[in-house]
C-alpha positions as a Python dict, from the first residue, in 0.01 Angstrom:
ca = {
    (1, 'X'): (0, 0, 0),
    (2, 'X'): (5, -311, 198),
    (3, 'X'): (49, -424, 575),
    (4, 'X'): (192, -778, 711),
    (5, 'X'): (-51, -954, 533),
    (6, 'X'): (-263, -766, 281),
    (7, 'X'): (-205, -581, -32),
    (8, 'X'): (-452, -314, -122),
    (9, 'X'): (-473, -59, -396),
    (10, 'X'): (-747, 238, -474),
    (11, 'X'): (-748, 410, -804),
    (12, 'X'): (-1060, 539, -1049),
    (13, 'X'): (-1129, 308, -1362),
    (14, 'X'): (-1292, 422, -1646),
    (15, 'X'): (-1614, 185, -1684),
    (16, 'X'): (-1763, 115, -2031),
    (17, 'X'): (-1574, 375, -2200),
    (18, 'X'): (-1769, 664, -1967),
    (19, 'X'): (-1588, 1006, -1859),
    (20, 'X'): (-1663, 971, -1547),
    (21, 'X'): (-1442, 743, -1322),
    (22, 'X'): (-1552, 494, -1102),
    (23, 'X'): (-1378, 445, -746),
    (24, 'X'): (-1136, 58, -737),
    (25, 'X'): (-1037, -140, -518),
    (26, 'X'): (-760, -430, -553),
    (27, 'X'): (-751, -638, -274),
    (28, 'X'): (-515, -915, -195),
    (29, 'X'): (-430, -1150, 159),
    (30, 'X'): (-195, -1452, 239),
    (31, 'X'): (-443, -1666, 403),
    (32, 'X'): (-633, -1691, 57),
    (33, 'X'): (-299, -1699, -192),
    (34, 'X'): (-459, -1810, -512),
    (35, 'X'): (-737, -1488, -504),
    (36, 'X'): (-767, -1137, -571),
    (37, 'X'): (-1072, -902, -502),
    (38, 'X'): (-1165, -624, -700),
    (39, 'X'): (-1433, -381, -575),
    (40, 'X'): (-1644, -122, -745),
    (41, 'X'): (-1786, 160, -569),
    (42, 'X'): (-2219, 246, -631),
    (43, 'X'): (-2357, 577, -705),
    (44, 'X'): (-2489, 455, -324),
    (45, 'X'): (-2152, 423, -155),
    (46, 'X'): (-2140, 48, -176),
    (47, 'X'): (-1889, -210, -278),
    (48, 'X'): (-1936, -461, -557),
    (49, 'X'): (-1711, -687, -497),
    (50, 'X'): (-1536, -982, -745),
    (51, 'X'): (-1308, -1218, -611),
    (52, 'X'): (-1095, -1444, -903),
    (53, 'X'): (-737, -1603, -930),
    (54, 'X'): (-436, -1386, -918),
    (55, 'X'): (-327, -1570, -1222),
    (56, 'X'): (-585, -1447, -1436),
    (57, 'X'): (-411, -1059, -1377),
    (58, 'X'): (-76, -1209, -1433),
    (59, 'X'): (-195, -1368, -1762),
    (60, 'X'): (-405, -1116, -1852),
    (61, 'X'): (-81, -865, -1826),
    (62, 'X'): (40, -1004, -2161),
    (63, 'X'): (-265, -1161, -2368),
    (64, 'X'): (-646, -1210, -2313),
    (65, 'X'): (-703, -1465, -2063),
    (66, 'X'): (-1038, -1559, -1898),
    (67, 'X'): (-1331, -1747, -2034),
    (68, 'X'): (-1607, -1750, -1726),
    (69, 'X'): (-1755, -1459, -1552),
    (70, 'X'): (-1400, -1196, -1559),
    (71, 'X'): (-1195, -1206, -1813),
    (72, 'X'): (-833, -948, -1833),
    (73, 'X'): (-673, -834, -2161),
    (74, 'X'): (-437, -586, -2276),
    (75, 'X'): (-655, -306, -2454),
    (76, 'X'): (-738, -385, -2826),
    (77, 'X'): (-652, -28, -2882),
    (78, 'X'): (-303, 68, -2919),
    (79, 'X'): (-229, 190, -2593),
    (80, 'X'): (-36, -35, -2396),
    (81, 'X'): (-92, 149, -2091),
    (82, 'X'): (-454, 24, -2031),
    (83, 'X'): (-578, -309, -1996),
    (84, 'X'): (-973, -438, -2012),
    (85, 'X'): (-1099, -621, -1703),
    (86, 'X'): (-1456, -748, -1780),
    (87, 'X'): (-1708, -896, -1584),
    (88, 'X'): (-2044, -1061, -1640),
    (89, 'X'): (-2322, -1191, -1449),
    (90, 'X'): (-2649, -1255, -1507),
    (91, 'X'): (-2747, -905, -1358),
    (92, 'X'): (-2569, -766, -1646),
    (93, 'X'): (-2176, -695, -1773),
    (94, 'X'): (-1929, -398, -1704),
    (95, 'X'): (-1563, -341, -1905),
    (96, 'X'): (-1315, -168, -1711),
    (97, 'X'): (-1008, -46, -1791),
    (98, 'X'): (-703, -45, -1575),
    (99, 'X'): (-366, 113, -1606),
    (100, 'X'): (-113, -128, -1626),
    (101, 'X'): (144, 49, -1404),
    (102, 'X'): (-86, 21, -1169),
    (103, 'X'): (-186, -330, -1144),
    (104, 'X'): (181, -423, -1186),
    (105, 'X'): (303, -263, -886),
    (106, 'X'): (-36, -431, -691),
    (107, 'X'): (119, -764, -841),
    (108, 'X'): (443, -679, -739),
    (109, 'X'): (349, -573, -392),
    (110, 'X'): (126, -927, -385),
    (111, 'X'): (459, -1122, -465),
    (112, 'X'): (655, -978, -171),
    (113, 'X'): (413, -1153, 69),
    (114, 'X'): (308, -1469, -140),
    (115, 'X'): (584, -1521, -472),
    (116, 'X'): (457, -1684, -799),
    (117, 'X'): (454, -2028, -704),
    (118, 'X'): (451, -2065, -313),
    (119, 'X'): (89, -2030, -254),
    (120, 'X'): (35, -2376, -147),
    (121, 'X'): (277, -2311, 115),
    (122, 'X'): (40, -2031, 251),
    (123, 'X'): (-260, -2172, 191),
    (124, 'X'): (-471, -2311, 451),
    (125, 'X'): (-654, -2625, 346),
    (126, 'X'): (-780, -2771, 702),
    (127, 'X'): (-904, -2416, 726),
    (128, 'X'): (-1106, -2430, 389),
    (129, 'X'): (-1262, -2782, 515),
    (130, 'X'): (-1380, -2636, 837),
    (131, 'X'): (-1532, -2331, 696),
    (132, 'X'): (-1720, -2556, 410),
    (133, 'X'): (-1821, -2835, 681),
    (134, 'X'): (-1974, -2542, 895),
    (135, 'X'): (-2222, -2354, 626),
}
């Protein structure tokens, strides 16, 4: 599931309450601590790709959290084994849902590289400035 410094989990998600699962990608790495990417794999075989705080799937573990373009939430139904991730854009909005077992082990396997709490330590500002200062 992850290497030296990368986290990264495939599973189908159901998307807007279709039968038919759609391919997921979690992504996490050290040198950007605060972020998580999820992907979404086309009927064309490409990647849509979201990137967002790890926070926001800690939060959104426990209560609805979120209030720009993604927003997490533990299903509104009473299975506690799903939660919603949606995600909006002016090209339109999907709903997701996730198992939970699943994005707590990605979490889990994210906090053996970078715990709760030390991503400053891992997070490279002078890095940041130099990729801004060169666009």
């Amino acid at each position: 599931m992850h290497t030296t410094d990368a986290v990264h989990q495939t599973q189908f998600v159901l998307l807007n309450e279709s039968t038919t699962p759609v391919l997921s990608r979690l992504s996490f790495h050290v040198s950007e601590p605060y972020a998580v990417t999820v992907a979404f794999r086309t009927e064309r075989g490409r990647w849509i790709e979201w990137t967002f705080a790890r926070d926001l799937l800690v939060t959104g573990l426990d209560e609805p959290t979120g209030i720009g373009d993604v927003r997490i939430r533990p299903d509104l139904s009473e299975d506690e084994a799903l939660l919603t991730l949606e995600i909006e854009s002016p090209d339109g909005y999907a709903s997701f849902e996730l198992e939970r077992a699943d994005l707590e082990a990605f979490l889990e396997s994210s906090y053996e590289l970078v715990p709760l709490g030390a991503e400053s330590e891992h997070f490279d500002i002078d890095g940041l400035i130099e990729e801004i200062s060169n666009v």
